[in-house]
Amino acid sequence: MVLKHIISLLIFSQELLAQDLITDRPDQTESGVTVPLHSLQIESGFVYENIKDKIPADNYSIAGTLFRYGLTAKIELRFGAGYLLNKTDITNSGLGDFLLGAKFNILTEEQAPFDFGL
């Protein structure tokens, strides 16, 4: 019963409070935009790769997750990791590389015709 009311509220609301999301998963999309000050954005996904070579392989990246935190209006801290599964004649699995870093927003669309960050 409660779920029915929540769904009705979401469907018939005049305005929902939300921020503009700009994703930045490594090797998927790259953006020059940082998350807003004191915001935490969590991005996660699944990647499948089928290799047809002398030794065929199926590679999976399961729950590759990136945490982005807005330290200032133009600087974000980033932490990411994923679980990898490689299937050939032998199956290997385990945690992938960890990502720890920062992104600096240098130019915004208000300052230039494009966003730029490092």
PDB file of C-alpha atoms in Angstrom:
ATOM      1  CA  MET A   1       0.000   0.000   0.000  1.00  0.00           C
ATOM      2  CA  VAL A   2       2.808   2.403   0.895  1.00  0.00           C
ATOM      3  CA  LEU A   3       4.653   1.558  -2.335  1.00  0.00           C
ATOM      4  CA  LYS A   4       1.536   2.451  -4.334  1.00  0.00           C
ATOM      5  CA  HIS A   5       1.432   5.914  -2.720  1.00  0.00           C
ATOM      6  CA  ILE A   6       5.150   6.498  -3.303  1.00  0.00           C
ATOM      7  CA  ILE A   7       4.840   5.577  -6.982  1.00  0.00           C
ATOM      8  CA  SER A   8       1.794   7.841  -7.375  1.00  0.00           C
ATOM      9  CA  LEU A   9       3.651  10.690  -5.699  1.00  0.00           C
ATOM     10  CA  LEU A  10       6.614  10.293  -8.037  1.00  0.00           C
ATOM     11  CA  ILE A  11       4.454  10.074 -11.155  1.00  0.00           C
ATOM     12  CA  PHE A  12       2.193  12.996 -10.367  1.00  0.00           C
ATOM     13  CA  SER A  13       4.657  15.356  -8.673  1.00  0.00           C
ATOM     14  CA  GLN A  14       4.983  18.724 -10.354  1.00  0.00           C
ATOM     15  CA  GLU A  15       8.631  19.029  -9.474  1.00  0.00           C
ATOM     16  CA  LEU A  16      11.203  16.554  -8.234  1.00  0.00           C
ATOM     17  CA  LEU A  17      14.356  17.699  -6.492  1.00  0.00           C
ATOM     18  CA  ALA A  18      17.400  16.351  -8.304  1.00  0.00           C
ATOM     19  CA  GLN A  19      20.811  17.459  -9.435  1.00  0.00           C
ATOM     20  CA  ASP A  20      22.204  17.225 -12.931  1.00  0.00           C
ATOM     21  CA  LEU A  21      24.277  14.066 -13.103  1.00  0.00           C
ATOM     22  CA  ILE A  22      27.371  13.987 -15.242  1.00  0.00           C
ATOM     23  CA  THR A  23      28.968  10.557 -15.104  1.00  0.00           C
ATOM     24  CA  ASP A  24      32.705  10.026 -15.247  1.00  0.00           C
ATOM     25  CA  ARG A  25      33.448   6.309 -15.095  1.00  0.00           C
ATOM     26  CA  PRO A  26      37.043   5.635 -16.168  1.00  0.00           C
ATOM     27  CA  ASP A  27      37.295   4.056 -19.631  1.00  0.00           C
ATOM     28  CA  GLN A  28      33.559   4.606 -20.175  1.00  0.00           C
ATOM     29  CA  THR A  29      33.017   8.356 -20.251  1.00  0.00           C
ATOM     30  CA  GLU A  30      35.302  11.226 -19.391  1.00  0.00           C
ATOM     31  CA  SER A  31      34.070  14.649 -18.337  1.00  0.00           C
ATOM     32  CA  GLY A  32      35.713  17.927 -17.383  1.00  0.00           C
ATOM     33  CA  VAL A  33      33.062  18.577 -14.706  1.00  0.00           C
ATOM     34  CA  THR A  34      33.500  17.965 -10.968  1.00  0.00           C
ATOM     35  CA  VAL A  35      30.709  17.118  -8.536  1.00  0.00           C
ATOM     36  CA  PRO A  36      29.344  20.005  -6.440  1.00  0.00           C
ATOM     37  CA  LEU A  37      30.845  20.985  -3.083  1.00  0.00           C
ATOM     38  CA  HIS A  38      30.254  18.364  -0.330  1.00  0.00           C
ATOM     39  CA  SER A  39      28.355  16.075  -2.724  1.00  0.00           C
ATOM     40  CA  LEU A  40      28.974  12.349  -2.950  1.00  0.00           C
ATOM     41  CA  GLN A  41      28.231  10.684  -6.273  1.00  0.00           C
ATOM     42  CA  ILE A  42      28.490   6.904  -6.630  1.00  0.00           C
ATOM     43  CA  GLU A  43      28.725   5.428 -10.121  1.00  0.00           C
ATOM     44  CA  SER A  44      28.629   1.701 -10.751  1.00  0.00           C
ATOM     45  CA  GLY A  45      28.244  -0.613 -13.691  1.00  0.00           C
ATOM     46  CA  PHE A  46      28.962  -3.848 -15.504  1.00  0.00           C
ATOM     47  CA  VAL A  47      31.251  -4.386 -18.510  1.00  0.00           C
ATOM     48  CA  TYR A  48      31.392  -7.526 -20.671  1.00  0.00           C
ATOM     49  CA  GLU A  49      34.097  -8.200 -23.276  1.00  0.00           C
ATOM     50  CA  ASN A  50      34.200 -11.215 -25.600  1.00  0.00           C
ATOM     51  CA  ILE A  51      37.608 -11.878 -27.182  1.00  0.00           C
ATOM     52  CA  LYS A  52      37.725 -14.122 -30.223  1.00  0.00           C
ATOM     53  CA  ASP A  53      41.389 -14.952 -30.645  1.00  0.00           C
ATOM     54  CA  LYS A  54      43.598 -18.057 -30.561  1.00  0.00           C
ATOM     55  CA  ILE A  55      42.528 -18.407 -26.939  1.00  0.00           C
ATOM     56  CA  PRO A  56      38.925 -17.130 -26.699  1.00  0.00           C
ATOM     57  CA  ALA A  57      38.044 -15.322 -23.502  1.00  0.00           C
ATOM     58  CA  ASP A  58      35.102 -13.735 -21.752  1.00  0.00           C
ATOM     59  CA  ASN A  59      36.010 -10.848 -19.476  1.00  0.00           C
ATOM     60  CA  TYR A  60      33.598  -9.352 -16.960  1.00  0.00           C
ATOM     61  CA  SER A  61      34.030  -6.278 -14.801  1.00  0.00           C
ATOM     62  CA  ILE A  62      31.340  -6.603 -12.162  1.00  0.00           C
ATOM     63  CA  ALA A  63      30.291  -3.631 -10.062  1.00  0.00           C
ATOM     64  CA  GLY A  64      33.090  -1.354 -11.226  1.00  0.00           C
ATOM     65  CA  THR A  65      32.384   1.490  -8.815  1.00  0.00           C
ATOM     66  CA  LEU A  66      33.631   5.071  -8.651  1.00  0.00           C
ATOM     67  CA  PHE A  67      33.058   7.303  -5.605  1.00  0.00           C
ATOM     68  CA  ARG A  68      33.345  11.043  -6.292  1.00  0.00           C
ATOM     69  CA  TYR A  69      33.306  13.616  -3.465  1.00  0.00           C
ATOM     70  CA  GLY A  70      33.255  17.398  -3.972  1.00  0.00           C
ATOM     71  CA  LEU A  71      36.070  18.753  -1.807  1.00  0.00           C
ATOM     72  CA  THR A  72      35.663  22.294  -3.182  1.00  0.00           C
ATOM     73  CA  ALA A  73      33.606  23.763  -6.020  1.00  0.00           C
ATOM     74  CA  LYS A  74      36.409  22.880  -8.469  1.00  0.00           C
ATOM     75  CA  ILE A  75      38.159  19.872  -6.865  1.00  0.00           C
ATOM     76  CA  GLU A  76      36.839  16.368  -6.292  1.00  0.00           C
ATOM     77  CA  LEU A  77      38.374  13.339  -4.619  1.00  0.00           C
ATOM     78  CA  ARG A  78      37.933   9.996  -6.410  1.00  0.00           C
ATOM     79  CA  PHE A  79      38.105   6.376  -5.272  1.00  0.00           C
ATOM     80  CA  GLY A  80      37.228   3.382  -7.412  1.00  0.00           C
ATOM     81  CA  ALA A  81      37.515  -0.388  -7.654  1.00  0.00           C
ATOM     82  CA  GLY A  82      35.907  -3.336  -9.384  1.00  0.00           C
ATOM     83  CA  TYR A  83      35.626  -7.110  -9.316  1.00  0.00           C
ATOM     84  CA  LEU A  84      37.104  -8.808 -12.388  1.00  0.00           C
ATOM     85  CA  LEU A  85      36.272 -12.237 -13.811  1.00  0.00           C
ATOM     86  CA  ASN A  86      38.226 -13.755 -16.719  1.00  0.00           C
ATOM     87  CA  LYS A  87      36.971 -16.970 -18.280  1.00  0.00           C
ATOM     88  CA  THR A  88      39.164 -18.936 -20.683  1.00  0.00           C
ATOM     89  CA  ASP A  89      40.077 -22.585 -20.193  1.00  0.00           C
ATOM     90  CA  ILE A  90      40.836 -21.457 -16.646  1.00  0.00           C
ATOM     91  CA  THR A  91      38.672 -19.034 -14.672  1.00  0.00           C
ATOM     92  CA  ASN A  92      40.433 -16.242 -12.774  1.00  0.00           C
ATOM     93  CA  SER A  93      38.661 -13.744 -10.557  1.00  0.00           C
ATOM     94  CA  GLY A  94      39.429 -11.117  -7.952  1.00  0.00           C
ATOM     95  CA  LEU A  95      39.529  -7.443  -7.194  1.00  0.00           C
ATOM     96  CA  GLY A  96      40.867  -5.223  -9.952  1.00  0.00           C
ATOM     97  CA  ASP A  97      43.129  -2.220  -9.571  1.00  0.00           C
ATOM     98  CA  PHE A  98      42.119   0.462  -7.083  1.00  0.00           C
ATOM     99  CA  LEU A  99      41.821   4.066  -8.239  1.00  0.00           C
ATOM    100  CA  LEU A 100      42.649   6.931  -5.897  1.00  0.00           C
ATOM    101  CA  GLY A 101      42.982  10.452  -7.209  1.00  0.00           C
ATOM    102  CA  ALA A 102      41.573  13.919  -7.675  1.00  0.00           C
ATOM    103  CA  LYS A 103      40.033  15.905 -10.494  1.00  0.00           C
ATOM    104  CA  PHE A 104      40.507  19.646 -10.963  1.00  0.00           C
ATOM    105  CA  ASN A 105      37.958  21.641 -12.963  1.00  0.00           C
ATOM    106  CA  ILE A 106      39.918  24.319 -14.855  1.00  0.00           C
ATOM    107  CA  LEU A 107      37.313  25.762 -17.245  1.00  0.00           C
ATOM    108  CA  THR A 108      33.517  25.699 -17.147  1.00  0.00           C
ATOM    109  CA  GLU A 109      30.992  26.406 -19.881  1.00  0.00           C
ATOM    110  CA  GLU A 110      30.398  29.811 -18.274  1.00  0.00           C
ATOM    111  CA  GLN A 111      34.059  30.711 -18.910  1.00  0.00           C
ATOM    112  CA  ALA A 112      34.590  29.012 -22.284  1.00  0.00           C
ATOM    113  CA  PRO A 113      32.553  27.127 -24.909  1.00  0.00           C
ATOM    114  CA  PHE A 114      33.567  23.815 -23.225  1.00  0.00           C
ATOM    115  CA  ASP A 115      34.378  22.227 -19.845  1.00  0.00           C
ATOM    116  CA  PHE A 116      37.989  21.284 -19.141  1.00  0.00           C
ATOM    117  CA  GLY A 117      39.424  19.368 -16.187  1.00  0.00           C
ATOM    118  CA  LEU A 118      42.457  17.346 -15.191  1.00  0.00           C
TER     119      LEU A 118
END
